[in-house]
């Protein structure tokens, strides 16, 4: 075999360069003929790290970056609900805290707890009972307020995890050849009693 033919066979071919040259040739021919050249748009593939940092900086930004806009009402609804619950329970906690402080002292000028009752209601006869009621209400709304804050943090962390996992799954390759084949097979017994193999079924998992 001639040496020059061996050299030609061993020379690697830059397929990317050939593809670019082919595209340039087709574009030049299209421009010369007056036709419009349309370049196919590349499929958007999100970067998981960028989605993670965007979700950490601004709630919902990771979903916007991943172009999963339908998730925004879910997360923003969770944020608004938790914020409303936190503010409402905080206000109730402050009202009952002040009422509890007023009902526990002996100053007649501090009687904000009377605002919780209709005018003319007899409070003094059941004062000890109402002290316990105001204390329990104060502690209850404080617990609800803290729970609302934890729920807000939970929704925030869920949005961060969702943005990162969604971006990761967008680059996860699932082969179309994933299949399970079941076919007859011969099974070697090797028990010393019969030299013949046994018939059975074999499963082949292709991935």
PDB file of C-alpha atoms in Angstrom:
ATOM      1  CA  UNK A   1       0.000   0.000   0.000  1.00  0.00           C
ATOM      2  CA  UNK A   2       1.471   3.424  -0.903  1.00  0.00           C
ATOM      3  CA  UNK A   3       2.682   5.586   1.974  1.00  0.00           C
ATOM      4  CA  UNK A   4       0.582   8.558   0.935  1.00  0.00           C
ATOM      5  CA  UNK A   5      -2.621   6.506   1.173  1.00  0.00           C
ATOM      6  CA  UNK A   6      -1.708   5.424   4.707  1.00  0.00           C
ATOM      7  CA  UNK A   7      -1.093   9.040   5.619  1.00  0.00           C
ATOM      8  CA  UNK A   8      -4.484  10.041   4.222  1.00  0.00           C
ATOM      9  CA  UNK A   9      -6.239   7.271   6.173  1.00  0.00           C
ATOM     10  CA  UNK A  10      -4.574   8.235   9.481  1.00  0.00           C
ATOM     11  CA  UNK A  11      -5.273  11.975   9.168  1.00  0.00           C
ATOM     12  CA  UNK A  12      -8.171  12.900  11.528  1.00  0.00           C
ATOM     13  CA  UNK A  13     -11.101  14.738  10.073  1.00  0.00           C
ATOM     14  CA  UNK A  14     -12.380  17.824  11.905  1.00  0.00           C
ATOM     15  CA  UNK A  15     -16.107  17.232  11.583  1.00  0.00           C
ATOM     16  CA  UNK A  16     -16.963  20.471  13.384  1.00  0.00           C
ATOM     17  CA  UNK A  17     -14.873  22.446  10.896  1.00  0.00           C
ATOM     18  CA  UNK A  18     -16.504  20.661   7.976  1.00  0.00           C
ATOM     19  CA  UNK A  19     -19.936  21.384   9.427  1.00  0.00           C
ATOM     20  CA  UNK A  20     -19.153  25.077   9.842  1.00  0.00           C
ATOM     21  CA  UNK A  21     -17.798  25.252   6.318  1.00  0.00           C
ATOM     22  CA  UNK A  22     -20.909  23.530   5.008  1.00  0.00           C
ATOM     23  CA  UNK A  23     -23.178  25.962   6.889  1.00  0.00           C
ATOM     24  CA  UNK A  24     -21.167  28.924   5.616  1.00  0.00           C
ATOM     25  CA  UNK A  25     -21.400  27.628   2.055  1.00  0.00           C
ATOM     26  CA  UNK A  26     -25.168  27.132   2.346  1.00  0.00           C
ATOM     27  CA  UNK A  27     -25.607  30.589   3.878  1.00  0.00           C
ATOM     28  CA  UNK A  28     -23.555  32.218   1.148  1.00  0.00           C
ATOM     29  CA  UNK A  29     -25.553  30.421  -1.521  1.00  0.00           C
ATOM     30  CA  UNK A  30     -28.813  31.477   0.130  1.00  0.00           C
ATOM     31  CA  UNK A  31     -27.711  35.116   0.356  1.00  0.00           C
ATOM     32  CA  UNK A  32     -26.609  35.067  -3.256  1.00  0.00           C
ATOM     33  CA  UNK A  33     -29.970  33.704  -4.327  1.00  0.00           C
ATOM     34  CA  UNK A  34     -31.806  36.312  -2.233  1.00  0.00           C
ATOM     35  CA  UNK A  35     -33.363  33.875   0.231  1.00  0.00           C
ATOM     36  CA  UNK A  36     -33.616  34.453   3.991  1.00  0.00           C
ATOM     37  CA  UNK A  37     -31.256  32.420   6.131  1.00  0.00           C
ATOM     38  CA  UNK A  38     -32.839  31.009   9.277  1.00  0.00           C
ATOM     39  CA  UNK A  39     -30.551  29.498  11.906  1.00  0.00           C
ATOM     40  CA  UNK A  40     -32.276  26.980  14.171  1.00  0.00           C
ATOM     41  CA  UNK A  41     -32.381  28.158  17.787  1.00  0.00           C
ATOM     42  CA  UNK A  42     -30.544  26.084  20.353  1.00  0.00           C
ATOM     43  CA  UNK A  43     -32.540  24.371  23.060  1.00  0.00           C
ATOM     44  CA  UNK A  44     -32.318  26.180  26.385  1.00  0.00           C
ATOM     45  CA  UNK A  45     -30.439  24.174  29.008  1.00  0.00           C
ATOM     46  CA  UNK A  46     -30.394  25.838  32.457  1.00  0.00           C
ATOM     47  CA  UNK A  47     -27.295  25.844  34.614  1.00  0.00           C
ATOM     48  CA  UNK A  48     -28.068  24.202  38.002  1.00  0.00           C
ATOM     49  CA  UNK A  49     -25.562  26.365  39.892  1.00  0.00           C
ATOM     50  CA  UNK A  50     -26.959  29.568  38.431  1.00  0.00           C
ATOM     51  CA  UNK A  51     -30.513  28.462  39.182  1.00  0.00           C
ATOM     52  CA  UNK A  52     -29.462  27.709  42.775  1.00  0.00           C
ATOM     53  CA  UNK A  53     -27.884  31.113  43.365  1.00  0.00           C
ATOM     54  CA  UNK A  54     -30.754  32.987  41.755  1.00  0.00           C
ATOM     55  CA  UNK A  55     -33.249  31.123  43.936  1.00  0.00           C
ATOM     56  CA  UNK A  56     -31.184  31.942  47.036  1.00  0.00           C
ATOM     57  CA  UNK A  57     -30.954  35.648  46.200  1.00  0.00           C
ATOM     58  CA  UNK A  58     -34.581  36.218  45.151  1.00  0.00           C
ATOM     59  CA  UNK A  59     -37.484  33.841  45.844  1.00  0.00           C
ATOM     60  CA  UNK A  60     -38.918  32.621  42.555  1.00  0.00           C
ATOM     61  CA  UNK A  61     -35.955  33.788  40.470  1.00  0.00           C
ATOM     62  CA  UNK A  62     -34.811  30.200  40.002  1.00  0.00           C
ATOM     63  CA  UNK A  63     -38.167  29.217  38.540  1.00  0.00           C
ATOM     64  CA  UNK A  64     -38.070  32.235  36.212  1.00  0.00           C
ATOM     65  CA  UNK A  65     -34.565  31.268  35.085  1.00  0.00           C
ATOM     66  CA  UNK A  66     -35.673  27.680  34.449  1.00  0.00           C
ATOM     67  CA  UNK A  67     -38.674  29.053  32.501  1.00  0.00           C
ATOM     68  CA  UNK A  68     -41.118  27.213  34.741  1.00  0.00           C
ATOM     69  CA  UNK A  69     -43.460  30.170  35.072  1.00  0.00           C
ATOM     70  CA  UNK A  70     -46.439  28.045  36.101  1.00  0.00           C
ATOM     71  CA  UNK A  71     -44.748  27.394  39.457  1.00  0.00           C
ATOM     72  CA  UNK A  72     -44.588  31.078  40.384  1.00  0.00           C
ATOM     73  CA  UNK A  73     -48.223  31.361  41.585  1.00  0.00           C
ATOM     74  CA  UNK A  74     -47.674  28.333  43.822  1.00  0.00           C
ATOM     75  CA  UNK A  75     -44.581  29.670  45.557  1.00  0.00           C
ATOM     76  CA  UNK A  76     -45.674  33.302  45.685  1.00  0.00           C
ATOM     77  CA  UNK A  77     -49.033  32.188  47.029  1.00  0.00           C
ATOM     78  CA  UNK A  78     -47.187  30.314  49.768  1.00  0.00           C
ATOM     79  CA  UNK A  79     -45.037  33.358  50.537  1.00  0.00           C
ATOM     80  CA  UNK A  80     -48.037  35.687  50.727  1.00  0.00           C
ATOM     81  CA  UNK A  81     -50.034  33.260  52.849  1.00  0.00           C
ATOM     82  CA  UNK A  82     -47.207  32.773  55.337  1.00  0.00           C
ATOM     83  CA  UNK A  83     -46.539  36.519  55.470  1.00  0.00           C
ATOM     84  CA  UNK A  84     -50.197  37.309  56.139  1.00  0.00           C
ATOM     85  CA  UNK A  85     -50.393  34.631  58.849  1.00  0.00           C
ATOM     86  CA  UNK A  86     -47.207  35.949  60.471  1.00  0.00           C
ATOM     87  CA  UNK A  87     -48.395  39.570  60.548  1.00  0.00           C
ATOM     88  CA  UNK A  88     -51.875  38.697  61.809  1.00  0.00           C
ATOM     89  CA  UNK A  89     -50.600  36.449  64.593  1.00  0.00           C
ATOM     90  CA  UNK A  90     -47.974  39.033  65.513  1.00  0.00           C
ATOM     91  CA  UNK A  91     -50.660  41.697  65.908  1.00  0.00           C
ATOM     92  CA  UNK A  92     -52.853  39.394  68.004  1.00  0.00           C
ATOM     93  CA  UNK A  93     -49.854  38.438  70.127  1.00  0.00           C
ATOM     94  CA  UNK A  94     -49.055  42.084  70.813  1.00  0.00           C
ATOM     95  CA  UNK A  95     -52.682  42.876  71.711  1.00  0.00           C
ATOM     96  CA  UNK A  96     -53.012  39.975  74.120  1.00  0.00           C
ATOM     97  CA  UNK A  97     -49.557  40.613  75.576  1.00  0.00           C
ATOM     98  CA  UNK A  98     -50.477  44.190  76.407  1.00  0.00           C
ATOM     99  CA  UNK A  99     -53.846  43.087  77.797  1.00  0.00           C
ATOM    100  CA  UNK A 100     -52.135  40.466  79.946  1.00  0.00           C
ATOM    101  CA  UNK A 101     -49.676  43.026  81.316  1.00  0.00           C
ATOM    102  CA  UNK A 102     -52.527  45.428  82.101  1.00  0.00           C
ATOM    103  CA  UNK A 103     -54.691  42.847  83.812  1.00  0.00           C
ATOM    104  CA  UNK A 104     -51.777  41.700  85.960  1.00  0.00           C
ATOM    105  CA  UNK A 105     -50.928  45.140  87.385  1.00  0.00           C
ATOM    106  CA  UNK A 106     -52.934  47.240  89.837  1.00  0.00           C
ATOM    107  CA  UNK A 107     -52.954  50.454  87.808  1.00  0.00           C
ATOM    108  CA  UNK A 108     -56.568  51.411  86.900  1.00  0.00           C
ATOM    109  CA  UNK A 109     -55.298  53.586  84.035  1.00  0.00           C
ATOM    110  CA  UNK A 110     -53.948  50.560  82.157  1.00  0.00           C
ATOM    111  CA  UNK A 111     -57.029  48.594  81.256  1.00  0.00           C
ATOM    112  CA  UNK A 112     -56.601  47.657  77.600  1.00  0.00           C
ATOM    113  CA  UNK A 113     -57.980  44.219  78.378  1.00  0.00           C
ATOM    114  CA  UNK A 114     -61.457  45.774  78.690  1.00  0.00           C
ATOM    115  CA  UNK A 115     -61.438  46.358  74.919  1.00  0.00           C
ATOM    116  CA  UNK A 116     -61.938  42.612  74.455  1.00  0.00           C
ATOM    117  CA  UNK A 117     -65.304  42.727  76.261  1.00  0.00           C
ATOM    118  CA  UNK A 118     -68.584  44.486  75.514  1.00  0.00           C
ATOM    119  CA  UNK A 119     -69.338  47.678  77.490  1.00  0.00           C
ATOM    120  CA  UNK A 120     -70.645  47.042  80.990  1.00  0.00           C
ATOM    121  CA  UNK A 121     -69.345  43.492  81.174  1.00  0.00           C
ATOM    122  CA  UNK A 122     -68.496  42.381  84.745  1.00  0.00           C
ATOM    123  CA  UNK A 123     -64.792  41.514  84.607  1.00  0.00           C
ATOM    124  CA  UNK A 124     -63.760  41.981  88.234  1.00  0.00           C
ATOM    125  CA  UNK A 125     -65.772  39.020  89.482  1.00  0.00           C
ATOM    126  CA  UNK A 126     -63.827  36.636  87.194  1.00  0.00           C
ATOM    127  CA  UNK A 127     -60.520  38.470  87.128  1.00  0.00           C
ATOM    128  CA  UNK A 128     -58.356  35.443  88.007  1.00  0.00           C
ATOM    129  CA  UNK A 129     -59.957  33.378  85.268  1.00  0.00           C
ATOM    130  CA  UNK A 130     -59.390  36.098  82.669  1.00  0.00           C
ATOM    131  CA  UNK A 131     -55.737  36.381  83.694  1.00  0.00           C
ATOM    132  CA  UNK A 132     -55.288  32.739  82.722  1.00  0.00           C
ATOM    133  CA  UNK A 133     -57.252  33.242  79.499  1.00  0.00           C
ATOM    134  CA  UNK A 134     -55.125  36.203  78.386  1.00  0.00           C
ATOM    135  CA  UNK A 135     -51.921  34.356  79.198  1.00  0.00           C
ATOM    136  CA  UNK A 136     -53.003  31.310  77.193  1.00  0.00           C
ATOM    137  CA  UNK A 137     -54.088  33.456  74.244  1.00  0.00           C
ATOM    138  CA  UNK A 138     -50.793  35.344  74.325  1.00  0.00           C
ATOM    139  CA  UNK A 139     -48.774  32.131  74.270  1.00  0.00           C
ATOM    140  CA  UNK A 140     -50.975  30.614  71.571  1.00  0.00           C
ATOM    141  CA  UNK A 141     -50.593  33.501  69.116  1.00  0.00           C
ATOM    142  CA  UNK A 142     -46.872  33.644  69.778  1.00  0.00           C
ATOM    143  CA  UNK A 143     -46.662  29.961  68.858  1.00  0.00           C
ATOM    144  CA  UNK A 144     -48.730  30.534  65.706  1.00  0.00           C
ATOM    145  CA  UNK A 145     -46.523  33.485  64.764  1.00  0.00           C
ATOM    146  CA  UNK A 146     -43.365  31.392  65.087  1.00  0.00           C
ATOM    147  CA  UNK A 147     -44.971  28.576  63.111  1.00  0.00           C
ATOM    148  CA  UNK A 148     -45.827  31.015  60.313  1.00  0.00           C
ATOM    149  CA  UNK A 149     -42.200  32.142  60.189  1.00  0.00           C
ATOM    150  CA  UNK A 150     -41.002  28.528  59.957  1.00  0.00           C
ATOM    151  CA  UNK A 151     -43.508  27.866  57.172  1.00  0.00           C
ATOM    152  CA  UNK A 152     -42.190  30.868  55.245  1.00  0.00           C
ATOM    153  CA  UNK A 153     -38.643  29.541  55.577  1.00  0.00           C
ATOM    154  CA  UNK A 154     -39.859  26.110  54.476  1.00  0.00           C
ATOM    155  CA  UNK A 155     -41.489  27.506  51.322  1.00  0.00           C
ATOM    156  CA  UNK A 156     -38.312  29.470  50.598  1.00  0.00           C
ATOM    157  CA  UNK A 157     -36.094  26.399  50.942  1.00  0.00           C
ATOM    158  CA  UNK A 158     -38.525  24.376  48.845  1.00  0.00           C
ATOM    159  CA  UNK A 159     -38.301  26.954  46.054  1.00  0.00           C
ATOM    160  CA  UNK A 160     -34.495  26.768  46.175  1.00  0.00           C
ATOM    161  CA  UNK A 161     -34.451  22.967  46.053  1.00  0.00           C
ATOM    162  CA  UNK A 162     -37.056  22.915  43.282  1.00  0.00           C
ATOM    163  CA  UNK A 163     -35.058  25.338  41.128  1.00  0.00           C
ATOM    164  CA  UNK A 164     -31.841  23.339  41.546  1.00  0.00           C
ATOM    165  CA  UNK A 165     -33.406  19.915  40.989  1.00  0.00           C
ATOM    166  CA  UNK A 166     -35.417  21.162  38.018  1.00  0.00           C
ATOM    167  CA  UNK A 167     -32.258  22.484  36.377  1.00  0.00           C
ATOM    168  CA  UNK A 168     -30.447  19.220  37.108  1.00  0.00           C
ATOM    169  CA  UNK A 169     -33.217  17.111  35.589  1.00  0.00           C
ATOM    170  CA  UNK A 170     -33.215  19.233  32.444  1.00  0.00           C
ATOM    171  CA  UNK A 171     -29.737  17.892  31.591  1.00  0.00           C
ATOM    172  CA  UNK A 172     -30.472  14.365  32.782  1.00  0.00           C
ATOM    173  CA  UNK A 173     -30.248  12.019  29.795  1.00  0.00           C
ATOM    174  CA  UNK A 174     -32.785   9.230  29.558  1.00  0.00           C
ATOM    175  CA  UNK A 175     -31.784   6.847  26.790  1.00  0.00           C
ATOM    176  CA  UNK A 176     -34.546   5.882  24.354  1.00  0.00           C
ATOM    177  CA  UNK A 177     -33.064   2.353  24.316  1.00  0.00           C
ATOM    178  CA  UNK A 178     -34.110   1.740  27.920  1.00  0.00           C
ATOM    179  CA  UNK A 179     -35.954  -1.567  27.718  1.00  0.00           C
ATOM    180  CA  UNK A 180     -36.451  -4.968  29.315  1.00  0.00           C
ATOM    181  CA  UNK A 181     -36.413  -8.082  27.154  1.00  0.00           C
ATOM    182  CA  UNK A 182     -37.606 -11.497  28.291  1.00  0.00           C
ATOM    183  CA  UNK A 183     -36.596 -14.479  26.153  1.00  0.00           C
ATOM    184  CA  UNK A 184     -36.162 -18.255  26.548  1.00  0.00           C
ATOM    185  CA  UNK A 185     -32.776 -19.301  27.899  1.00  0.00           C
ATOM    186  CA  UNK A 186     -30.784 -22.427  28.728  1.00  0.00           C
ATOM    187  CA  UNK A 187     -29.733 -22.666  32.383  1.00  0.00           C
ATOM    188  CA  UNK A 188     -26.724 -24.768  33.340  1.00  0.00           C
ATOM    189  CA  UNK A 189     -27.691 -26.999  36.269  1.00  0.00           C
ATOM    190  CA  UNK A 190     -24.249 -28.433  37.284  1.00  0.00           C
ATOM    191  CA  UNK A 191     -25.903 -30.642  39.872  1.00  0.00           C
ATOM    192  CA  UNK A 192     -24.168 -33.858  38.738  1.00  0.00           C
ATOM    193  CA  UNK A 193     -27.426 -35.673  38.069  1.00  0.00           C
ATOM    194  CA  UNK A 194     -28.240 -34.470  34.569  1.00  0.00           C
ATOM    195  CA  UNK A 195     -25.751 -33.204  31.985  1.00  0.00           C
ATOM    196  CA  UNK A 196     -28.487 -31.443  30.059  1.00  0.00           C
ATOM    197  CA  UNK A 197     -29.243 -27.764  30.716  1.00  0.00           C
ATOM    198  CA  UNK A 198     -32.646 -26.722  31.955  1.00  0.00           C
ATOM    199  CA  UNK A 199     -35.056 -24.483  30.105  1.00  0.00           C
ATOM    200  CA  UNK A 200     -36.014 -21.141  31.604  1.00  0.00           C
ATOM    201  CA  UNK A 201     -36.576 -17.465  30.951  1.00  0.00           C
ATOM    202  CA  UNK A 202     -33.855 -14.845  30.795  1.00  0.00           C
ATOM    203  CA  UNK A 203     -34.373 -11.120  31.349  1.00  0.00           C
ATOM    204  CA  UNK A 204     -32.089  -8.583  29.678  1.00  0.00           C
ATOM    205  CA  UNK A 205     -32.163  -4.980  30.844  1.00  0.00           C
ATOM    206  CA  UNK A 206     -30.794  -2.559  28.234  1.00  0.00           C
ATOM    207  CA  UNK A 207     -29.705   0.934  29.288  1.00  0.00           C
TER     208      UNK A 207
END
